[in-house]
PDB file of C-alpha atoms in Angstrom:
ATOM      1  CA  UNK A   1      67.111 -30.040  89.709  1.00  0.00           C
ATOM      2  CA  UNK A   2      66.234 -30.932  93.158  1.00  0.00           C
ATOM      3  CA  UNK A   3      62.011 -31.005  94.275  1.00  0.00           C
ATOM      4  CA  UNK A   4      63.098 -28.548  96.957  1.00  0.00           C
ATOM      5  CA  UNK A   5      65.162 -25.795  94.629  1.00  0.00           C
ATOM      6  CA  UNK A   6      61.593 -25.956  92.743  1.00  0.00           C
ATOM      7  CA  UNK A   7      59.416 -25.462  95.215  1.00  0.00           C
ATOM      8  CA  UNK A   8      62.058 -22.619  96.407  1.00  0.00           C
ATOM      9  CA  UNK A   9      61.980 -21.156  93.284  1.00  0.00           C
ATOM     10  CA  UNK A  10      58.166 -21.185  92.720  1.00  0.00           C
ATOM     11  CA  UNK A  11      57.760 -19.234  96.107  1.00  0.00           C
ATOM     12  CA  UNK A  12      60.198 -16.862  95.271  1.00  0.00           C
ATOM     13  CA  UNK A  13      58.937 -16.332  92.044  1.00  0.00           C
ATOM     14  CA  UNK A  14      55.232 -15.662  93.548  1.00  0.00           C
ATOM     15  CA  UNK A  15      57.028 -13.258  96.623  1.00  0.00           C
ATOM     16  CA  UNK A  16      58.643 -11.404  94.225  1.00  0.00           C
ATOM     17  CA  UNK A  17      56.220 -10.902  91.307  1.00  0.00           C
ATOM     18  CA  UNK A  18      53.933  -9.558  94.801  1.00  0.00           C
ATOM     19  CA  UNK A  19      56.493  -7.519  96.071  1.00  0.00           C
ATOM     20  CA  UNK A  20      57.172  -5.021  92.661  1.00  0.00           C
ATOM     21  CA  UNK A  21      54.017  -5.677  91.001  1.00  0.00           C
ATOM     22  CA  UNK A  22      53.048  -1.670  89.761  1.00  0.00           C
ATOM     23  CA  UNK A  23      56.493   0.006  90.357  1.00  0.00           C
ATOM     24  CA  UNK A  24      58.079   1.621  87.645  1.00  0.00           C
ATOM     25  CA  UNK A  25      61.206   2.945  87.221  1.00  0.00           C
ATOM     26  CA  UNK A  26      62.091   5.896  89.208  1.00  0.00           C
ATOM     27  CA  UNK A  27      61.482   9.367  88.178  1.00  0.00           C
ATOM     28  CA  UNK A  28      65.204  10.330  88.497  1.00  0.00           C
ATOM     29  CA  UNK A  29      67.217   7.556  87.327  1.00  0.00           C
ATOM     30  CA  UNK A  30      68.186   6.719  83.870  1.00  0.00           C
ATOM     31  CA  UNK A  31      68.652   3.058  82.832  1.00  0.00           C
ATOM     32  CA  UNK A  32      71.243   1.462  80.065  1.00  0.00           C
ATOM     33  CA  UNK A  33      69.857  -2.347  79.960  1.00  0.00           C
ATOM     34  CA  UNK A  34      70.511  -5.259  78.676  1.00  0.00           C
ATOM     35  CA  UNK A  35      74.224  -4.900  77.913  1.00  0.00           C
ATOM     36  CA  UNK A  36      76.490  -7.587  77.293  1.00  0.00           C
ATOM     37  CA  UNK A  37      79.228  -8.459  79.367  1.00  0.00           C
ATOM     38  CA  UNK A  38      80.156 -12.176  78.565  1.00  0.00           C
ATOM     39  CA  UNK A  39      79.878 -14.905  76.148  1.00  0.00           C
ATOM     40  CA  UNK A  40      77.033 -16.504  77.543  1.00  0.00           C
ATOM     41  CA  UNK A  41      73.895 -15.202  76.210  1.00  0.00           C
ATOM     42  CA  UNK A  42      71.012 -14.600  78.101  1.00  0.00           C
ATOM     43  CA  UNK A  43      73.325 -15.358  81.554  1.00  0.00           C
ATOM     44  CA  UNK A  44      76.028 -12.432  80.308  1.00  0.00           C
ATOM     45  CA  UNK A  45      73.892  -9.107  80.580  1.00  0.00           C
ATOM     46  CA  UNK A  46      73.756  -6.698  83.063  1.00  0.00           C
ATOM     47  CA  UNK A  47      72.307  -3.127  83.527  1.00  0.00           C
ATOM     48  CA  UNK A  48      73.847   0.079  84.334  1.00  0.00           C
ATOM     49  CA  UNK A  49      71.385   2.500  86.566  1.00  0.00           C
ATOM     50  CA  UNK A  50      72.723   6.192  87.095  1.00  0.00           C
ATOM     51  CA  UNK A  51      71.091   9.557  88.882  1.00  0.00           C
ATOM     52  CA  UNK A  52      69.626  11.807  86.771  1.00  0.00           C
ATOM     53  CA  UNK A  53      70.751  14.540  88.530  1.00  0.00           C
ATOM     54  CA  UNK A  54      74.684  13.919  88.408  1.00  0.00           C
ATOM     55  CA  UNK A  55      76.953  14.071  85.547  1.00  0.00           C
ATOM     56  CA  UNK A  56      80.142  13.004  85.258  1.00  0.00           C
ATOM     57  CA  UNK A  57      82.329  10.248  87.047  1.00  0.00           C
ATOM     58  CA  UNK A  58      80.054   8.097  90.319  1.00  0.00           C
ATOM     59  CA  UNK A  59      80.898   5.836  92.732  1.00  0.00           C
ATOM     60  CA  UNK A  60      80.075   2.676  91.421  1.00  0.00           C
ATOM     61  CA  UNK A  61      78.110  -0.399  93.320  1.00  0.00           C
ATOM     62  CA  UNK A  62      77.664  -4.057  91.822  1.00  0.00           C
ATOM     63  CA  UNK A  63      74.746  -6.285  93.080  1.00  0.00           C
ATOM     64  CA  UNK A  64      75.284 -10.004  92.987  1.00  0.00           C
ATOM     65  CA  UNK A  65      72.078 -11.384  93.083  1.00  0.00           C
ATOM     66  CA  UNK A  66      70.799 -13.726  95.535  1.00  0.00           C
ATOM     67  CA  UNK A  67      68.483 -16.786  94.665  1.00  0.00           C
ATOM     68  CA  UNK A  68      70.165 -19.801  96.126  1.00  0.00           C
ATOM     69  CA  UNK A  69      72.614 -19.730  93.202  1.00  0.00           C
ATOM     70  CA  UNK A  70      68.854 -21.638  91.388  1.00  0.00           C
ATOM     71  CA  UNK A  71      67.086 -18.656  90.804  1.00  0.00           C
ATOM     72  CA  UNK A  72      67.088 -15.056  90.205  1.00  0.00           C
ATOM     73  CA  UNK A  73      68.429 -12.598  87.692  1.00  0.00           C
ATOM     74  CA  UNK A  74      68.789  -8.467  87.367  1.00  0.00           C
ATOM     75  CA  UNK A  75      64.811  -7.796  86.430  1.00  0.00           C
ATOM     76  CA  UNK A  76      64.143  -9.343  89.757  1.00  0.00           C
ATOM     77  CA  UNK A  77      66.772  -6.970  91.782  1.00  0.00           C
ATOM     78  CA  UNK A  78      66.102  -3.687  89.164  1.00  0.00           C
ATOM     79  CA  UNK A  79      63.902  -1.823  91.504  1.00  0.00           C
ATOM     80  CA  UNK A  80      66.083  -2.718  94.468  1.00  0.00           C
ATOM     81  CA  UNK A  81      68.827  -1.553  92.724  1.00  0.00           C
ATOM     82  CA  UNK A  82      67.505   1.957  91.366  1.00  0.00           C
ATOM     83  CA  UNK A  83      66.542   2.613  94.837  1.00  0.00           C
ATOM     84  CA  UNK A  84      70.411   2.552  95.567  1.00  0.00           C
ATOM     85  CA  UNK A  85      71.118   4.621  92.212  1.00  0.00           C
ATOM     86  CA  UNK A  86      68.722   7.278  93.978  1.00  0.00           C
ATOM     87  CA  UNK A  87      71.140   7.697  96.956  1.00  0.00           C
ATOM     88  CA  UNK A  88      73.851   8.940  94.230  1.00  0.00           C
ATOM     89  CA  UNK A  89      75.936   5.440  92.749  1.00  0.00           C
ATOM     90  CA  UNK A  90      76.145   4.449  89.344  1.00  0.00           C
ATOM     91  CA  UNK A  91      74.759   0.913  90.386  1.00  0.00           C
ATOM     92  CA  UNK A  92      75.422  -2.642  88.204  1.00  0.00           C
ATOM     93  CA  UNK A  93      72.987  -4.925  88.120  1.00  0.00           C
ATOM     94  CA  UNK A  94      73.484  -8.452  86.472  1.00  0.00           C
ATOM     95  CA  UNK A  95      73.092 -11.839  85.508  1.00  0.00           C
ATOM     96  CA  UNK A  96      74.769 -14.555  86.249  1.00  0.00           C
ATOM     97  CA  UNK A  97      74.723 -18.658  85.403  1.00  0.00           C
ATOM     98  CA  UNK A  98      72.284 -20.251  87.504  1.00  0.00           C
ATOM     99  CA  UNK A  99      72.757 -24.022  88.988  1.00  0.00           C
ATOM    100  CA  UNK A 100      71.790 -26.825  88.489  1.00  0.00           C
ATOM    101  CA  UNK A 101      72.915 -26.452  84.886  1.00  0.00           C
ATOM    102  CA  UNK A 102      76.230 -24.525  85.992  1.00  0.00           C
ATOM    103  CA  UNK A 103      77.780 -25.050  89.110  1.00  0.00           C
ATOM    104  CA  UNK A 104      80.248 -23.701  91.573  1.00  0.00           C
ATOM    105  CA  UNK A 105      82.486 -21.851  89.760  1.00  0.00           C
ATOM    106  CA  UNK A 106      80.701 -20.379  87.271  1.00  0.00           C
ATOM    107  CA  UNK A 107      78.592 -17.422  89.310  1.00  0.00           C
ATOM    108  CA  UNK A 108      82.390 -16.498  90.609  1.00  0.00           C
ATOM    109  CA  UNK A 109      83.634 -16.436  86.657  1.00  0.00           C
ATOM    110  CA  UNK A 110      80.818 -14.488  85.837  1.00  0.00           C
ATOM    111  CA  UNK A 111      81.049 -11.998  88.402  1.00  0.00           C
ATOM    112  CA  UNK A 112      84.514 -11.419  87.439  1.00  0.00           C
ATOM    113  CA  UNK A 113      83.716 -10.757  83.971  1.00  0.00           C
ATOM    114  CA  UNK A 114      81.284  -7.898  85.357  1.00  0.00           C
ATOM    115  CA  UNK A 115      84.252  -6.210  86.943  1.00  0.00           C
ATOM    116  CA  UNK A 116      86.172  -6.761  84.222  1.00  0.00           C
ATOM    117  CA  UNK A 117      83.849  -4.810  82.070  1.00  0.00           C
ATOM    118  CA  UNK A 118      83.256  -2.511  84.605  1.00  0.00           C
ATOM    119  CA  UNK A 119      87.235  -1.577  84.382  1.00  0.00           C
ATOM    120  CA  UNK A 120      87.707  -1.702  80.574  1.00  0.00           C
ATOM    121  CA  UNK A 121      84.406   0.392  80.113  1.00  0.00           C
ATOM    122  CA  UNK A 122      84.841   3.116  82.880  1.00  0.00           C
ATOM    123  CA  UNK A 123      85.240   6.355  80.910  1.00  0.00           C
ATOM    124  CA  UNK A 124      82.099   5.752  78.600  1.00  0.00           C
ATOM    125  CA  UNK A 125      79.842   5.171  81.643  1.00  0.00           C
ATOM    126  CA  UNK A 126      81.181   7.339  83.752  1.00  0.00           C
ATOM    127  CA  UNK A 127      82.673   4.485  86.498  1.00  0.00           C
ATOM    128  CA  UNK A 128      84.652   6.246  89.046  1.00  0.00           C
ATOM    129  CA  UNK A 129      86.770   2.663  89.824  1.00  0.00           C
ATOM    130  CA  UNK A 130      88.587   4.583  92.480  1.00  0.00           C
ATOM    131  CA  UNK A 131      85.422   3.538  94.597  1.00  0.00           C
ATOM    132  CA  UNK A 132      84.088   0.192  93.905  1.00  0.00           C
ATOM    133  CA  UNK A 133      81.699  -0.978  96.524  1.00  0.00           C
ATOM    134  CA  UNK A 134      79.200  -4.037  96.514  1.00  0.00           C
ATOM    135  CA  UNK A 135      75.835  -5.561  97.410  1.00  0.00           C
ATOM    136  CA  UNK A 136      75.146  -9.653  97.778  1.00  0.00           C
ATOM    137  CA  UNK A 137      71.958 -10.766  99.909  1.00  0.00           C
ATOM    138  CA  UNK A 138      71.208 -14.650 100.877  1.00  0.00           C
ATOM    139  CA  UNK A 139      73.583 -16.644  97.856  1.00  0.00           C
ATOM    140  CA  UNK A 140      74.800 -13.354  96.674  1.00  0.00           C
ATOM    141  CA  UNK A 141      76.090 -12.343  99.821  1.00  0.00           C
ATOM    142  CA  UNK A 142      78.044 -15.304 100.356  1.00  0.00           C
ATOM    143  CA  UNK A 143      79.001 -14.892  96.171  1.00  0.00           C
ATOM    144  CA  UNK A 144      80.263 -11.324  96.573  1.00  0.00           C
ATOM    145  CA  UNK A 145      81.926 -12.130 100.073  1.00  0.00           C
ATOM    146  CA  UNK A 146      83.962 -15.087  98.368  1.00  0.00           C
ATOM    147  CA  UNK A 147      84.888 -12.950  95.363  1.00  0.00           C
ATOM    148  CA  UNK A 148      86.514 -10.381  97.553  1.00  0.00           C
ATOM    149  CA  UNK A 149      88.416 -13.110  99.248  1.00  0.00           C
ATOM    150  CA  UNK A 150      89.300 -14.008  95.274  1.00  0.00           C
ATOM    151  CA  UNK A 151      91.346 -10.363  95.210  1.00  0.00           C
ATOM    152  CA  UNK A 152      92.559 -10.073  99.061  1.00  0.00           C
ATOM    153  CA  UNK A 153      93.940 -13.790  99.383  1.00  0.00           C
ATOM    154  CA  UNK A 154      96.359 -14.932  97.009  1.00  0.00           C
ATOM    155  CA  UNK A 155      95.889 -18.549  98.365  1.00  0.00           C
ATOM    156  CA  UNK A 156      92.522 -18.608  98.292  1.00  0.00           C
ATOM    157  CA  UNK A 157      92.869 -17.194  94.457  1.00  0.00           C
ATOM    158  CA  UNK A 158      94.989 -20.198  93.314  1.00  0.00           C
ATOM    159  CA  UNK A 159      92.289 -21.867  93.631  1.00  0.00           C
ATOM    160  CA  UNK A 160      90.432 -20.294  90.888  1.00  0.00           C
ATOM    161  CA  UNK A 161      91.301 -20.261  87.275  1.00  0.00           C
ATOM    162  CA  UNK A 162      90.508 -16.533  85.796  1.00  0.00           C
ATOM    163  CA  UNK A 163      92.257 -13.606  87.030  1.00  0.00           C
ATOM    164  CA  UNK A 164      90.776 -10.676  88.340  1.00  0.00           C
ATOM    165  CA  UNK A 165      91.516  -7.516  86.103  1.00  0.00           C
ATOM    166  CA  UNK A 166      94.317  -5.268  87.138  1.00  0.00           C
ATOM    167  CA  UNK A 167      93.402  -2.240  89.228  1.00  0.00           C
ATOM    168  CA  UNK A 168      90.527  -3.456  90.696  1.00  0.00           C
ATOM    169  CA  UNK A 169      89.651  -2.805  94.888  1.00  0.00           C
ATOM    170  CA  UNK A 170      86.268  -3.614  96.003  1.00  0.00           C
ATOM    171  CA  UNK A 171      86.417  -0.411  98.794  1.00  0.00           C
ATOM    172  CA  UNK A 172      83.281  -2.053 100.714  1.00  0.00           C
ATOM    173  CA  UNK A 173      80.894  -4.365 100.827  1.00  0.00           C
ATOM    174  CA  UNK A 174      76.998  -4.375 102.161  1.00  0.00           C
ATOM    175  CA  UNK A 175      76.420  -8.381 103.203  1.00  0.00           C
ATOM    176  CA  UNK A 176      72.313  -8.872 103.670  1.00  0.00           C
ATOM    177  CA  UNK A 177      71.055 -11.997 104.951  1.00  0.00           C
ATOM    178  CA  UNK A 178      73.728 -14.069 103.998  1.00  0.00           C
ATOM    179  CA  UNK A 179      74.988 -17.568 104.235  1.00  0.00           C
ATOM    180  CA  UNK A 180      79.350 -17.779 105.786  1.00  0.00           C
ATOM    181  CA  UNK A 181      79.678 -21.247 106.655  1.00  0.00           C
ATOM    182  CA  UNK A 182      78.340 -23.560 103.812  1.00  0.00           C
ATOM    183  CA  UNK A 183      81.128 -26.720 105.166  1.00  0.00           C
ATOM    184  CA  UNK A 184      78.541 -26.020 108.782  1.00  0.00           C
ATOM    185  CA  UNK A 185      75.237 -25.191 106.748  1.00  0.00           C
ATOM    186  CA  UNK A 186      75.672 -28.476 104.012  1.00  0.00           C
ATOM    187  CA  UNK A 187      78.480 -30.181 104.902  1.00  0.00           C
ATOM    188  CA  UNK A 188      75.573 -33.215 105.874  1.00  0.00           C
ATOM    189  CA  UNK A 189      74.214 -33.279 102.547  1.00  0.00           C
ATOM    190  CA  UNK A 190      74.545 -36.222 100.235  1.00  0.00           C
ATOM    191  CA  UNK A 191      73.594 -33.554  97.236  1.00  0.00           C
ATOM    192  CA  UNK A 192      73.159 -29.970  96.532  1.00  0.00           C
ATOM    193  CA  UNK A 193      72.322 -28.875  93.366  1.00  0.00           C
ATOM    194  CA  UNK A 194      74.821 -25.842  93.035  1.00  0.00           C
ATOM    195  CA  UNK A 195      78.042 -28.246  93.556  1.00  0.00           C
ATOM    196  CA  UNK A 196      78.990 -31.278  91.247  1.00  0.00           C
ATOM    197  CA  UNK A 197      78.994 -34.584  93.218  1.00  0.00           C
ATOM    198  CA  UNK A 198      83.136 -35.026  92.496  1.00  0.00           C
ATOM    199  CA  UNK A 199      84.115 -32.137  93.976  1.00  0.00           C
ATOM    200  CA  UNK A 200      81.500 -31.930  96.584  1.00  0.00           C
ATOM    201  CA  UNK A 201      83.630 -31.084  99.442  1.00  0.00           C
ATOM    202  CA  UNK A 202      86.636 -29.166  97.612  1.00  0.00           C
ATOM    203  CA  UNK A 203      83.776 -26.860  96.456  1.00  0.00           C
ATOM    204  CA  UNK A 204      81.415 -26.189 100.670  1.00  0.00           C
ATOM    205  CA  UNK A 205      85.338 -25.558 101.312  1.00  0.00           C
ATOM    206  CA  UNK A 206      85.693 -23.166  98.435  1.00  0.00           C
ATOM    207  CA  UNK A 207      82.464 -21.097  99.384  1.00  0.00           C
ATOM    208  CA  UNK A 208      82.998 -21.495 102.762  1.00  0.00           C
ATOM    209  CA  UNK A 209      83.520 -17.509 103.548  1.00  0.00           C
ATOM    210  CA  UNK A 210      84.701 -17.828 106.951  1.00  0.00           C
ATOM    211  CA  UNK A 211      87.679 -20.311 106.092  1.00  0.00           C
ATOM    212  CA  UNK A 212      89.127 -17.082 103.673  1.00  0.00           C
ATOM    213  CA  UNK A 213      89.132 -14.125 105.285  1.00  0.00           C
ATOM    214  CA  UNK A 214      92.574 -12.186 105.820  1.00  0.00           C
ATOM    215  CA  UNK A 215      93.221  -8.812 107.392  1.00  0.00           C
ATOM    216  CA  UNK A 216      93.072  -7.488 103.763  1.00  0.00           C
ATOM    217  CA  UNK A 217      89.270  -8.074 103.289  1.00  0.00           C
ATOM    218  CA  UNK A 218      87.437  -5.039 102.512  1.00  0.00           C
ATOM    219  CA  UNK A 219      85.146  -2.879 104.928  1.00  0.00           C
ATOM    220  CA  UNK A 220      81.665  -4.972 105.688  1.00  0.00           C
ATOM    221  CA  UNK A 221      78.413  -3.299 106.453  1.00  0.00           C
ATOM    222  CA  UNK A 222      76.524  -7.185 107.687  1.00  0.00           C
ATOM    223  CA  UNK A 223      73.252  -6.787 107.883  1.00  0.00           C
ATOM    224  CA  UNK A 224      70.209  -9.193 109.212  1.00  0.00           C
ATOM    225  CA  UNK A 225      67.236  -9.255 109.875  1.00  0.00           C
ATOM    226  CA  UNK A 226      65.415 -10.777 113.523  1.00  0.00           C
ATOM    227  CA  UNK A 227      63.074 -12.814 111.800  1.00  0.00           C
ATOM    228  CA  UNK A 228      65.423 -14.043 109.239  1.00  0.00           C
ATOM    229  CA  UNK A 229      66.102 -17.827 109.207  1.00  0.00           C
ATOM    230  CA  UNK A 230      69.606 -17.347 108.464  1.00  0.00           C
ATOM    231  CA  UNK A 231      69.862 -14.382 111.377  1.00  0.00           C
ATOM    232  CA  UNK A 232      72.681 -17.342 113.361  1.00  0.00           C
ATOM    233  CA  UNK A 233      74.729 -17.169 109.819  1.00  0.00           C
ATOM    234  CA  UNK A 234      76.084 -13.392 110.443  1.00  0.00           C
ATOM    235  CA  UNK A 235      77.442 -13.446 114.494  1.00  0.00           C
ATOM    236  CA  UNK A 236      80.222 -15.914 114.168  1.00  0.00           C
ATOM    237  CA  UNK A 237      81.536 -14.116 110.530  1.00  0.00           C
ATOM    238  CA  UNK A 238      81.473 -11.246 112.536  1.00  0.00           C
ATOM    239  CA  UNK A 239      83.742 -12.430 114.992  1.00  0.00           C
ATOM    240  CA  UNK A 240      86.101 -13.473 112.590  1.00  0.00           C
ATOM    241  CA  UNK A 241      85.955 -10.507 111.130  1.00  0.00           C
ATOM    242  CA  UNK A 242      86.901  -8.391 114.304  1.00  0.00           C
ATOM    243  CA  UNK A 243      89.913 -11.265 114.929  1.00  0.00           C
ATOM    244  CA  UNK A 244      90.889 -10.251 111.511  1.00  0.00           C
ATOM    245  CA  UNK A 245      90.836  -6.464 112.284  1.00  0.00           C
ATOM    246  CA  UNK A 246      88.330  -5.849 109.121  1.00  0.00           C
ATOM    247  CA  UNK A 247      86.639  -2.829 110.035  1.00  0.00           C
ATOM    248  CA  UNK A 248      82.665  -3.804 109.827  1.00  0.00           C
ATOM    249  CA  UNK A 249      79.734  -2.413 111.302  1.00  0.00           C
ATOM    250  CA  UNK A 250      76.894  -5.470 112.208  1.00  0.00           C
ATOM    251  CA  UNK A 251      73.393  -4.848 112.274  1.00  0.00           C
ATOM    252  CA  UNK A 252      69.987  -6.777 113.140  1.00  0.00           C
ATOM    253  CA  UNK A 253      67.275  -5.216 112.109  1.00  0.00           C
ATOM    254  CA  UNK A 254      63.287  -5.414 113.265  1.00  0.00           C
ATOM    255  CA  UNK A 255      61.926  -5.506 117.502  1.00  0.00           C
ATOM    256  CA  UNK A 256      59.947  -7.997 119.187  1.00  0.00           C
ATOM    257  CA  UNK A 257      56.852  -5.566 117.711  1.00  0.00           C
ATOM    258  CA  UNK A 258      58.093  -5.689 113.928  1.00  0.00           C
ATOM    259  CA  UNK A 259      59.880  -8.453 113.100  1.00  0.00           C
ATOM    260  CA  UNK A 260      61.335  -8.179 109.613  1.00  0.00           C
ATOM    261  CA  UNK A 261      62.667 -11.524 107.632  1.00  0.00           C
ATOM    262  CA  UNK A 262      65.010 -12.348 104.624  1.00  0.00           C
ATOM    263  CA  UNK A 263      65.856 -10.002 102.482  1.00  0.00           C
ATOM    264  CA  UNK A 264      63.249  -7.421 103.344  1.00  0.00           C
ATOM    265  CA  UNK A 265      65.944  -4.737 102.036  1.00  0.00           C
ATOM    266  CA  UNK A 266      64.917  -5.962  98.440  1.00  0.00           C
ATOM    267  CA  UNK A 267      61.767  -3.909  98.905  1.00  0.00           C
ATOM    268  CA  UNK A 268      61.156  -0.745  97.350  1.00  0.00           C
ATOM    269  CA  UNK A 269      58.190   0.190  98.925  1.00  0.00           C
ATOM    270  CA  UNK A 270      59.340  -0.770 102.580  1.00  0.00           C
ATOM    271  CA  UNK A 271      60.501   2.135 105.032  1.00  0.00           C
ATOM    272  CA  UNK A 272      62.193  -0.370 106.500  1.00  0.00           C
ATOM    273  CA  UNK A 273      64.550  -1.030 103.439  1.00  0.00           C
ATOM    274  CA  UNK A 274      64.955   2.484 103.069  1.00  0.00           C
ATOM    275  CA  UNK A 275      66.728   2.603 106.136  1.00  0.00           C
ATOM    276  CA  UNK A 276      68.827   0.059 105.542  1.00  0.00           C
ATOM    277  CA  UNK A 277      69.851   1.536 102.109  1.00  0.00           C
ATOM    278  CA  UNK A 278      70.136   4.592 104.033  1.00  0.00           C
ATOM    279  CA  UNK A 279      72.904   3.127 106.463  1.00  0.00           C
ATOM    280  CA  UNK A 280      74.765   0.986 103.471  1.00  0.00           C
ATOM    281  CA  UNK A 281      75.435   3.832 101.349  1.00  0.00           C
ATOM    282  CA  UNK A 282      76.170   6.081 103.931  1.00  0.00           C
ATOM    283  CA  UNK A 283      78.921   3.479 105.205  1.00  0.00           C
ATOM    284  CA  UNK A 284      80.491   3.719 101.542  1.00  0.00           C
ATOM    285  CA  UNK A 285      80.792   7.262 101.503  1.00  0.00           C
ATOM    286  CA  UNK A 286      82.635   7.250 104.804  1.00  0.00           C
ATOM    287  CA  UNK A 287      84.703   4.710 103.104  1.00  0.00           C
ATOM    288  CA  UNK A 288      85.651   7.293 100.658  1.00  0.00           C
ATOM    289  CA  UNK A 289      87.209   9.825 102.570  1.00  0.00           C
TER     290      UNK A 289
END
């Protein structure tokens, strides 16, 4: 591993151990933890999150983790993800395999293992997979952006070895803080620690979001943030997306007199986040009808 993915993970670690230190989980969710999804130990579990309050069949969101594919895992996005469960989704949280010990494709692989659990296992937790929607911030944004390009280009697929299960439509998608152009971002680098050195530029192509998109990607809510460093990531994907004719809504959060930075959405103490919980789940059940 690189000196600077662990000096990024040591000041995420310290951030986010600040950020939920005391919170508990909410009054009225329940939680189903722990469950295993995969064959990879410790990498394959995820956790379910439902409202108390509703029985029966919910509209189901998956969070894909951000971390600069080094760091990160589902007791780091729990509370961020029972916030969402609140607003009235049966909400998946997960685990995925981390780089630099697995690589570019494996957090793709993984993530379509969680959707193909989330299909075979629909009736016992109560999945309506009519309406699928999804979550990715920083890494995971790009992640979750690239697997929908997996199921809404068939050349972009071929590229891939697993197949996605049958059924499955990701309705929308909530992109935070995210990363569209890794061939623009990297493409300098002599070494990343998230792509092996033979296929170094096959792979910044392959998770290069902007180089996939087709007129079939699903409905984006983009979100950033005014004092996020990767704020100039989100303008030009949202061109392509309105060349495309994907419906998206784009938003930059925070004023000259509050600036807000990366990820700030992750917080569930923040107004701020609330707000922009608020407007992604509300753009998901416009999405279904």
């Amino acid at each position: 591993m690189s000196l600077g993915a662990r000096i990024f993970i040591m000041m995420c670690r310290k951030s986010d151990k600040k950020r939920d230190k005391g919170l508990t989980v909410p009054p009225g969710v329940e939680t189903q933890c722990g469950i295993s999804y995969g064959s990879f130990g410790k990498w394959s579990l995820l956790d379910v999150y439902r409202p108390k309050s509703v029985e029966g069949k919910l509209p189901v969101i998956v969070s894909f983790h951000g971390g600069g594919w080094v760091y990160g895992d589902k007791e780091v996005y729990r509370y961020y993800c029972m916030e969402l469960a609140k607003r009235g989704f049966a909400v998946v949280n997960y685990n995925y395999r981390l780089a630099p010990k697995y690589r570019h494709p494996a957090p793709l692989e993984d993530t379509n293992a969680v959707f193909s659990w989330i299909m075979k296992n629909k009736d016992s937790f109560g999945f309506d997979t009519d309406n699928i929607f999804a979550v990715g911030d920083s890494a995971g944004a790009t992640g979750i952006a690239l697997y929908a390009c997996i199921l809404t280009s068939p050349s972009y697929a071929a590229n891939y070895s697993f197949k996605p299960p049958a059924g499955l439509k990701i309705k929308g998608l909530a992109l935070n803080c995210g990363i569209y152009d890794n061939e623009k971002r990297f493409g300098g680098a002599k070494r990343l620690d998230f792509v092996s050195k033979e296929s170094f530029k096959k792979s910044l192509s392959e998770m290069t979001v902007c180089k996939h998109i087709t007129e079939d990607f699903p409905p984006c809510f983009v979100m950033t943030a005014n004092a996020d460093d990767l704020s100039a990531e989100s303008p030009p994907f949202v061109k392509i997306l309105g060349e495309k004719g994907v419906r998206h809504i784009y938003r930059e959060y925070g004023t000259d007199d509050h600036r807000l930075y990366h990820v700030f959405h992750c917080d569930a103490r923040s107004e701020d986040a609330a707000r922009v919980n608020d407007d992604e789940c509300s753009f998901f059940r416009e999405l279904m009808g």
